[in-house]
C-alpha positions as a LaTeX table, in Angstrom:
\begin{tabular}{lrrr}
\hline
Residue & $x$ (\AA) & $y$ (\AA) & $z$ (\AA) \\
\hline
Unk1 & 17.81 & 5.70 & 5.99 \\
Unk2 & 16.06 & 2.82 & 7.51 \\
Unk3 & 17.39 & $-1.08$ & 6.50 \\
Unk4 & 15.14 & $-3.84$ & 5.98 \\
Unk5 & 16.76 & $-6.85$ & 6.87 \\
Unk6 & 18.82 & $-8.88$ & 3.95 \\
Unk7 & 20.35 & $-12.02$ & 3.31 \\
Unk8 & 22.78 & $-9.91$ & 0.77 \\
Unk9 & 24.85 & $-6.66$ & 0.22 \\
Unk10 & 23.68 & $-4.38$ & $-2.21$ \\
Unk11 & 24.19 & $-5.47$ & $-5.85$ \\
Unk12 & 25.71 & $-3.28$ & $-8.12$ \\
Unk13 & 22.91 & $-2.94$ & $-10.61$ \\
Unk14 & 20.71 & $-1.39$ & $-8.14$ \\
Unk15 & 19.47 & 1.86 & $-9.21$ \\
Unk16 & 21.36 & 5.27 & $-8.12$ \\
Unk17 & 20.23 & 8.25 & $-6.77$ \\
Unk18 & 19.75 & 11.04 & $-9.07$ \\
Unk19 & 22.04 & 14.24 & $-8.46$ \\
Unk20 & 19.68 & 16.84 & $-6.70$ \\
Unk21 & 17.21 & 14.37 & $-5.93$ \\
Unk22 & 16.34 & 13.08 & $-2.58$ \\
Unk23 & 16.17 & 9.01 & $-2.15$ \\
Unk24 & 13.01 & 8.00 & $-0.08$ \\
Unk25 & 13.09 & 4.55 & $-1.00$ \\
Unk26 & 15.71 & 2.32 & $-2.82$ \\
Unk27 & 14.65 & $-1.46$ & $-3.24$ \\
Unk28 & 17.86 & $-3.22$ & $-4.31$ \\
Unk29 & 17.35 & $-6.58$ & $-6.04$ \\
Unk30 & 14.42 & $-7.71$ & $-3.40$ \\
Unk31 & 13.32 & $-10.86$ & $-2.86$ \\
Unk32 & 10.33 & $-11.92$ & $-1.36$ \\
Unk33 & 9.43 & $-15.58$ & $-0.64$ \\
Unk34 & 5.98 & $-16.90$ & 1.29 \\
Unk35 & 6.72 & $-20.14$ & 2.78 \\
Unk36 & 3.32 & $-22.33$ & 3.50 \\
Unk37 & 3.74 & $-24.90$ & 5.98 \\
Unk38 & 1.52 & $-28.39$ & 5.43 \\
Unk39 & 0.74 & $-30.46$ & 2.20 \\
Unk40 & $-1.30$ & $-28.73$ & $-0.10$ \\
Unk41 & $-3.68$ & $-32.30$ & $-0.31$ \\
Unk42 & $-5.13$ & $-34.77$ & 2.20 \\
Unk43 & $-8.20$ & $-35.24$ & 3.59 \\
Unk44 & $-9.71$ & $-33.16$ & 6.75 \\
Unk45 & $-7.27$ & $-30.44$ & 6.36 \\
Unk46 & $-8.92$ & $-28.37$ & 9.79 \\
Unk47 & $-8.26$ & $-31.59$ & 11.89 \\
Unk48 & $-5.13$ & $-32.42$ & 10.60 \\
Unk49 & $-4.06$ & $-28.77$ & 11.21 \\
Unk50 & $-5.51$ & $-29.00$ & 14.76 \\
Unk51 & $-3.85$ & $-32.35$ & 15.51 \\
Unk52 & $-0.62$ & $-31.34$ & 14.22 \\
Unk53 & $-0.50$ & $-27.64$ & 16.29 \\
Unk54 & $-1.73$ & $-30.50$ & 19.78 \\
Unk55 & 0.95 & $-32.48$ & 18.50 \\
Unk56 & 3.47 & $-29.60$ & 17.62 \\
Unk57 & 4.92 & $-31.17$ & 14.80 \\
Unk58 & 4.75 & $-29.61$ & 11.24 \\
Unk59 & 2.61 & $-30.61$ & 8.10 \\
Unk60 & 4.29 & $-32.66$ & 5.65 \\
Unk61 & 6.20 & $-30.41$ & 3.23 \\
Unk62 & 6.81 & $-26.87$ & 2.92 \\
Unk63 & 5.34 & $-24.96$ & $-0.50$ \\
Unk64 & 7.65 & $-21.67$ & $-1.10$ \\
Unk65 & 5.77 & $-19.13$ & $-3.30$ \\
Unk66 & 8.70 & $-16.55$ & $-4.40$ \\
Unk67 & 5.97 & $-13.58$ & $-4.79$ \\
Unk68 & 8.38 & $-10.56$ & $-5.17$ \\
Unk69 & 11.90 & $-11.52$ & $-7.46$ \\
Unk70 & 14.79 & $-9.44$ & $-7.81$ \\
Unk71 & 12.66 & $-6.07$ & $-7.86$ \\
Unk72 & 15.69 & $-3.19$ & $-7.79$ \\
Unk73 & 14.42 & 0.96 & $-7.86$ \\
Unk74 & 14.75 & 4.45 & $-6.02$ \\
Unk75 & 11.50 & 6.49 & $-5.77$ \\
Unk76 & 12.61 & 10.20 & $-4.79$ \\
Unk77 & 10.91 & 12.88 & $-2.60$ \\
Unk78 & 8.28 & 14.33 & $-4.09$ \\
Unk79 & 6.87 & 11.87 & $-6.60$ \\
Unk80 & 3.70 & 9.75 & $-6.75$ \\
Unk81 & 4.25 & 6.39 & $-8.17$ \\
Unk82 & 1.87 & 4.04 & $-10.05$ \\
Unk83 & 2.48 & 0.05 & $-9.25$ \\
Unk84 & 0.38 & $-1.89$ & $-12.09$ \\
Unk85 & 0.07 & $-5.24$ & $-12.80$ \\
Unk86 & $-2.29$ & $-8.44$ & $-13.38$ \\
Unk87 & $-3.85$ & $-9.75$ & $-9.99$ \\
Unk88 & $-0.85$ & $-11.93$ & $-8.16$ \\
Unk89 & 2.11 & $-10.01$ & $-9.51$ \\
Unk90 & 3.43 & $-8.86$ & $-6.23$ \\
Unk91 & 2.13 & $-5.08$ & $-5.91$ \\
Unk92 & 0.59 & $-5.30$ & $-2.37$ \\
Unk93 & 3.49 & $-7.43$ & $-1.21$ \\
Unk94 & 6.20 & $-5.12$ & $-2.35$ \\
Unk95 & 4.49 & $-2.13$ & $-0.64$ \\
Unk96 & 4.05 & $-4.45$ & 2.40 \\
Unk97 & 8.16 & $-5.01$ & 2.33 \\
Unk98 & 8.82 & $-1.60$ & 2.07 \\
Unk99 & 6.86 & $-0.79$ & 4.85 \\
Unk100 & 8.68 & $-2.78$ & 6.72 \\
Unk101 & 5.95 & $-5.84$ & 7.21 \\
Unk102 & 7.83 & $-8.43$ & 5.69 \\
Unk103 & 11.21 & $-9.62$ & 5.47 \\
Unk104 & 13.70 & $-10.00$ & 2.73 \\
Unk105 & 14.41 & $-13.31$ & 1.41 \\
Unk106 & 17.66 & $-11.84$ & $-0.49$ \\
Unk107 & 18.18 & $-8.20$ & $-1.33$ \\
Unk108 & 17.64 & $-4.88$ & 0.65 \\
Unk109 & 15.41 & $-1.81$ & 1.33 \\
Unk110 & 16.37 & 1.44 & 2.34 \\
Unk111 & 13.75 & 3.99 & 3.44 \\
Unk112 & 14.19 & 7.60 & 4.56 \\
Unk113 & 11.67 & 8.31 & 7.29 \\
Unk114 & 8.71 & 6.20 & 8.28 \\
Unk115 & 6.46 & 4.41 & 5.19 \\
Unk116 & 2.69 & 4.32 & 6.35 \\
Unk117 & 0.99 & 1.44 & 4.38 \\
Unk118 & $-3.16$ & 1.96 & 3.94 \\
Unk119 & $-5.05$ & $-0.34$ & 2.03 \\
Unk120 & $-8.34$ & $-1.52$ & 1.86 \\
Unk121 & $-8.28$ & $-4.04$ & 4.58 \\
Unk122 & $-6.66$ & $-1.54$ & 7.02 \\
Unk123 & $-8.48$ & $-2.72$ & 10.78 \\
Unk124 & $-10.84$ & $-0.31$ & 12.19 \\
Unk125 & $-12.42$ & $-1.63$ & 15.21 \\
Unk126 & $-16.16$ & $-2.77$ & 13.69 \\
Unk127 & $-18.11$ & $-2.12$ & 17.59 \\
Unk128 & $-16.63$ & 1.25 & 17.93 \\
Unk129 & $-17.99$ & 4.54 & 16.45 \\
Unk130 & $-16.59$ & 6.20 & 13.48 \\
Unk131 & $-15.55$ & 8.84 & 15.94 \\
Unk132 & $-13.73$ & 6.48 & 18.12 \\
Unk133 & $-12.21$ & 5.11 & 15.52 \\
Unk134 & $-10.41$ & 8.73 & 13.97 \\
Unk135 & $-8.98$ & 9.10 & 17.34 \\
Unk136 & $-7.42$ & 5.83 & 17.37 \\
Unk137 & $-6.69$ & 5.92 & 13.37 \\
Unk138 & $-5.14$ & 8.78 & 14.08 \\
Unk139 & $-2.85$ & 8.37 & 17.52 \\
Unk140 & $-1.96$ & 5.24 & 15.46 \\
Unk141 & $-0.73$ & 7.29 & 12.58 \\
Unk142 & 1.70 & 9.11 & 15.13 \\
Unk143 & $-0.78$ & 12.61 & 15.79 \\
Unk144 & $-0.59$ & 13.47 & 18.97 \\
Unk145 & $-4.52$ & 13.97 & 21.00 \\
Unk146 & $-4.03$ & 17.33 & 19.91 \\
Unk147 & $-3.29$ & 17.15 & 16.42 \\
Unk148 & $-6.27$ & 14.58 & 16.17 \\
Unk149 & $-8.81$ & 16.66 & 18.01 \\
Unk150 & $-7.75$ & 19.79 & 15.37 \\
Unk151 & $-8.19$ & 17.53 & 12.22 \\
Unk152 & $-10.99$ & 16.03 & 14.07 \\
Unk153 & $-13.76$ & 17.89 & 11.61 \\
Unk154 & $-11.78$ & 17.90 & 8.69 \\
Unk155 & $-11.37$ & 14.03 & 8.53 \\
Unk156 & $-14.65$ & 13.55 & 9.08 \\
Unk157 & $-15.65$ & 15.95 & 5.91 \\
Unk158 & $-13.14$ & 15.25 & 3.76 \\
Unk159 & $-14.66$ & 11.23 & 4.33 \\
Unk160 & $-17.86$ & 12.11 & 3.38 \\
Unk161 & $-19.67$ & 9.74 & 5.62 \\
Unk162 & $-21.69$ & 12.15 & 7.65 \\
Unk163 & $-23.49$ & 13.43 & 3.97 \\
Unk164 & $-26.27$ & 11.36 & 4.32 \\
Unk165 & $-26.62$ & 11.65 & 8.62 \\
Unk166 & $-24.43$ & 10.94 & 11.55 \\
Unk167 & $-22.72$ & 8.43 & 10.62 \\
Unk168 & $-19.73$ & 9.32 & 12.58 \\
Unk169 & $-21.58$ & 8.21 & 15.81 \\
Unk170 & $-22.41$ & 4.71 & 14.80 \\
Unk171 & $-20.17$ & 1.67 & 15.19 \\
Unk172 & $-18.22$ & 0.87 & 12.20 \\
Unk173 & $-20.28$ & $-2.04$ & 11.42 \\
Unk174 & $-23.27$ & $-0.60$ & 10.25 \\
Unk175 & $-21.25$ & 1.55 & 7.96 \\
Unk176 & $-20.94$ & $-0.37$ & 3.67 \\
Unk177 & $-17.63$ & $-1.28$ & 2.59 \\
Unk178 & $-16.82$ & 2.03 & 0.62 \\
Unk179 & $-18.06$ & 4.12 & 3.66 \\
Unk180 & $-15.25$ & 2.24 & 5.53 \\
Unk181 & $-12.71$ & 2.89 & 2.63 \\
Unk182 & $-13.13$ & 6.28 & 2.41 \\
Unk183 & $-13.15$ & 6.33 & 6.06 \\
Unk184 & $-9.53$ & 5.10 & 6.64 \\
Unk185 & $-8.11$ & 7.05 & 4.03 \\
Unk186 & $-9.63$ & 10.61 & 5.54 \\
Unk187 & $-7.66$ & 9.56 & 8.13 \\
Unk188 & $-4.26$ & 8.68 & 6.41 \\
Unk189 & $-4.42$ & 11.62 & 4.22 \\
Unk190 & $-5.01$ & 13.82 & 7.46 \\
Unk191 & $-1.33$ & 13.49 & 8.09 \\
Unk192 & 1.99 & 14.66 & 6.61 \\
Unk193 & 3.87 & 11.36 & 5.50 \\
Unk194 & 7.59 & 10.72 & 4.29 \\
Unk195 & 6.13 & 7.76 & 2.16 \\
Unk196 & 2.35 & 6.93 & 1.67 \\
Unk197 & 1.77 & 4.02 & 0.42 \\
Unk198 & $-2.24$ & 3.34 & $-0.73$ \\
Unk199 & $-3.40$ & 0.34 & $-1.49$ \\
Unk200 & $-6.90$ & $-0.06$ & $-4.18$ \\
Unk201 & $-8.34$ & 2.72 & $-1.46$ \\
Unk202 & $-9.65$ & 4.92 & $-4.40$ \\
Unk203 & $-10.87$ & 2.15 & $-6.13$ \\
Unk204 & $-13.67$ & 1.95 & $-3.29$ \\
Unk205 & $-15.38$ & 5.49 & $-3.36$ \\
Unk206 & $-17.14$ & 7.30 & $-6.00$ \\
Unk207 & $-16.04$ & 10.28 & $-8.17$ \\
Unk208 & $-16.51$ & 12.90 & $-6.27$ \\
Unk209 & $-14.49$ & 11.58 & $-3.64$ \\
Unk210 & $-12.18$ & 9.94 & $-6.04$ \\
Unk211 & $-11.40$ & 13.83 & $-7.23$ \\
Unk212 & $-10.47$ & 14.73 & $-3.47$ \\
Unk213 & $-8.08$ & 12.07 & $-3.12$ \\
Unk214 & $-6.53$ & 12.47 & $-6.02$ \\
Unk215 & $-5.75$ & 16.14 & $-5.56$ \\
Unk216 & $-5.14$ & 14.85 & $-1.43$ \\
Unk217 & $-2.49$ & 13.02 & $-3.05$ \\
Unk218 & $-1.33$ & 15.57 & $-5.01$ \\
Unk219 & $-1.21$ & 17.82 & $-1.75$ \\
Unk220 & 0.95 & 15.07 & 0.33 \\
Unk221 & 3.58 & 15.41 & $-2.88$ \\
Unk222 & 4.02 & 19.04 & $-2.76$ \\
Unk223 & 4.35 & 18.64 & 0.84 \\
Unk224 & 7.92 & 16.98 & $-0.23$ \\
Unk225 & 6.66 & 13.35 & 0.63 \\
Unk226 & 6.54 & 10.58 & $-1.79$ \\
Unk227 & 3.20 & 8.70 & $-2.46$ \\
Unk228 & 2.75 & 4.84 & $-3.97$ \\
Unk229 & $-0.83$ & 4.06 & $-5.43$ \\
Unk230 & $-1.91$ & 0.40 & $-6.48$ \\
Unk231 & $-4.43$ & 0.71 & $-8.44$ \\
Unk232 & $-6.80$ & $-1.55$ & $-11.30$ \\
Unk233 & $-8.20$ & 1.79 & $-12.49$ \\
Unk234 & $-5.73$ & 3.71 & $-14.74$ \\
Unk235 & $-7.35$ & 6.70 & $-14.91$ \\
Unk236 & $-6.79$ & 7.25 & $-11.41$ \\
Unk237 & $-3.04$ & 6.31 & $-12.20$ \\
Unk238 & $-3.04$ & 8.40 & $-15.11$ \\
Unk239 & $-4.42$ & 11.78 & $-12.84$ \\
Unk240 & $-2.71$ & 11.13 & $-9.85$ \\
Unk241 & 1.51 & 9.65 & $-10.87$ \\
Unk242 & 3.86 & 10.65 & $-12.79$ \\
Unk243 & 5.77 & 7.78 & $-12.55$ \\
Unk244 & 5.10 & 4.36 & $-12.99$ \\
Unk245 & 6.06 & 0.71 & $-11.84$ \\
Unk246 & 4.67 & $-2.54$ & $-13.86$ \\
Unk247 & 5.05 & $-5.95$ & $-12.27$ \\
Unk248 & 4.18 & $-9.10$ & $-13.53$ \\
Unk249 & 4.94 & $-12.44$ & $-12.11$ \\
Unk250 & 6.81 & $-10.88$ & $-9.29$ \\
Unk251 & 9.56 & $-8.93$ & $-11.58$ \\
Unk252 & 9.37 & $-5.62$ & $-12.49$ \\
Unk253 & 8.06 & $-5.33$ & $-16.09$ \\
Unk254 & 9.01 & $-1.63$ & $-16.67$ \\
Unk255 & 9.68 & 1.69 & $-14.83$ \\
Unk256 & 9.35 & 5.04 & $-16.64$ \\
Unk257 & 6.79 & 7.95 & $-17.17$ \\
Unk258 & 3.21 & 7.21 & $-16.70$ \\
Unk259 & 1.66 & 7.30 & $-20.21$ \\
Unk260 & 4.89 & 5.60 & $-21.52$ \\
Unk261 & 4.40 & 2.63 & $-18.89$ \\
Unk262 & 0.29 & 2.55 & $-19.13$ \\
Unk263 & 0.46 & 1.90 & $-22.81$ \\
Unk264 & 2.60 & $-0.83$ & $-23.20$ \\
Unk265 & 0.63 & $-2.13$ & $-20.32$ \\
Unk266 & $-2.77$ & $-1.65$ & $-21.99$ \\
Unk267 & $-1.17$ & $-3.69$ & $-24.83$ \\
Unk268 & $-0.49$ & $-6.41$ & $-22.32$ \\
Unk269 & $-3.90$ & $-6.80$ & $-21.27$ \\
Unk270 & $-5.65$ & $-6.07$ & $-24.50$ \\
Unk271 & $-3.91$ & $-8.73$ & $-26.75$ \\
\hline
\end{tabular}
């Protein structure tokens, strides 16, 4: 297993692998901490930003924002895991530490293979072509030409984007912000991964193609990898996981079966 960097050993209340299961990911009492650099008031904030990079001297103060705090699980080989939550509890920066994009302030993360994050936001390169942009998308993924130029057609259909014309030959920019969504995932979901981790990405298409992600996903978990959705929309989480993680305020809320998890969650909201 891979090691994210830590500040700490392991603690001994982090969870253990089940016997007969295989551990893709163990989080063990993670910490995450955002530190911004420069007083959060004052007047002509661009200037004073410019004239203290000329100057190369920092702003006055440092805010720490601990986003992620003391989150400890194992998620095991062939299971697709819900992360829910209120906007700002931490979901998109958890994934983002297991992947391996941010460091750990205290605590560790083991992963067993390579996690591929996707979200929403993913780059694609707006002045290239859809087209162009699958063969980067997927060399980037780690598909060799080959691989990319036989999945070529598939991605392409399974995106949807060419329903209406050829989109596929126009730069990304003329394409709407769904068309883009679905775009990057068809791409993702075009390779085998060890850990998938999506972020919102289903939230951005409609139902059809909400149905073949959903049983894409599905796919990827029979195919012995382990997939993490964020998601807003529980019915999505509901079809698609199994399993479910609830964080609020950057600790982890609950852990258990999906319906068990959704409802006290639904409670949350609704009161």
């Amino acid at each position: 297993m891979a090691v994210a960097e830590s500040t700490s050993p392991p603690s001994e209340t982090a969870d253990r692998p089940e016997a007969g299961r295989v551990p893709t990911v163990i989080c063990d009492d993670l910490h995450i901490v955002y530190r911004v650099y420069g007083g959060t008031r004052g007047k002509g904030s661009a200037t004073s930003a410019l004239s203290r990079i000329v100057r190369r001297k920092p702003g006055g103060g440092v805010r720490e924002v601990h986003a992620v705090k003391g989150v400890s699980f194992t998620a095991y080989r062939g299971e697709a895991i819900g992360l829910i939550g209120s906007n700002g509890s931490g979901k998109s920066t958890l994934l983002r530490a297991v992947a391996g994009l941010l460091p750990a302030e205290r605590g560790r993360v083991y992963t067993d293979g390579q996690p591929s994050l996707l979200g929403v936001n993913a780059a694609l390169m707006n002045d290239l072509t859809g087209e162009r942009n699958v063969v980067l998308g997927g060399l980037a993924m780690g598909m060799s030409r080959d691989q990319v130029r036989e999945r070529f057609d598939g991605i392409v259909e399974f995106s949807g984007i060419n329903d209406k014309g050829d989109f596929i030959s126009l730069p990304m920019r003329t394409y709407s912000s769904g068309m883009s969504a679905r775009l990057r995932f068809s791409i993702a979901a075009a390779k085998d991964h060890d850990v998938l981790m999506i972020d919102e990405a289903l939230a951005t298409g409609d139902k059809k193609f909400q149905k073949r992600s959903e049983a894409r996903i599905r796919e990827l978990r029979a195919e012995a990898g382990t997939v993490f959705l964020v998601s807003h929309n529980n019915k999505s989480i509901r079809d698609t996981c199994e399993r479910v993680l609830w964080l609020e305020s950057g600790t982890l809320r609950m852990d258990g079966p999906t319906e068990d998890v959704l409802k006290e969650y639904e409670k949350f909201t609704n009161r």
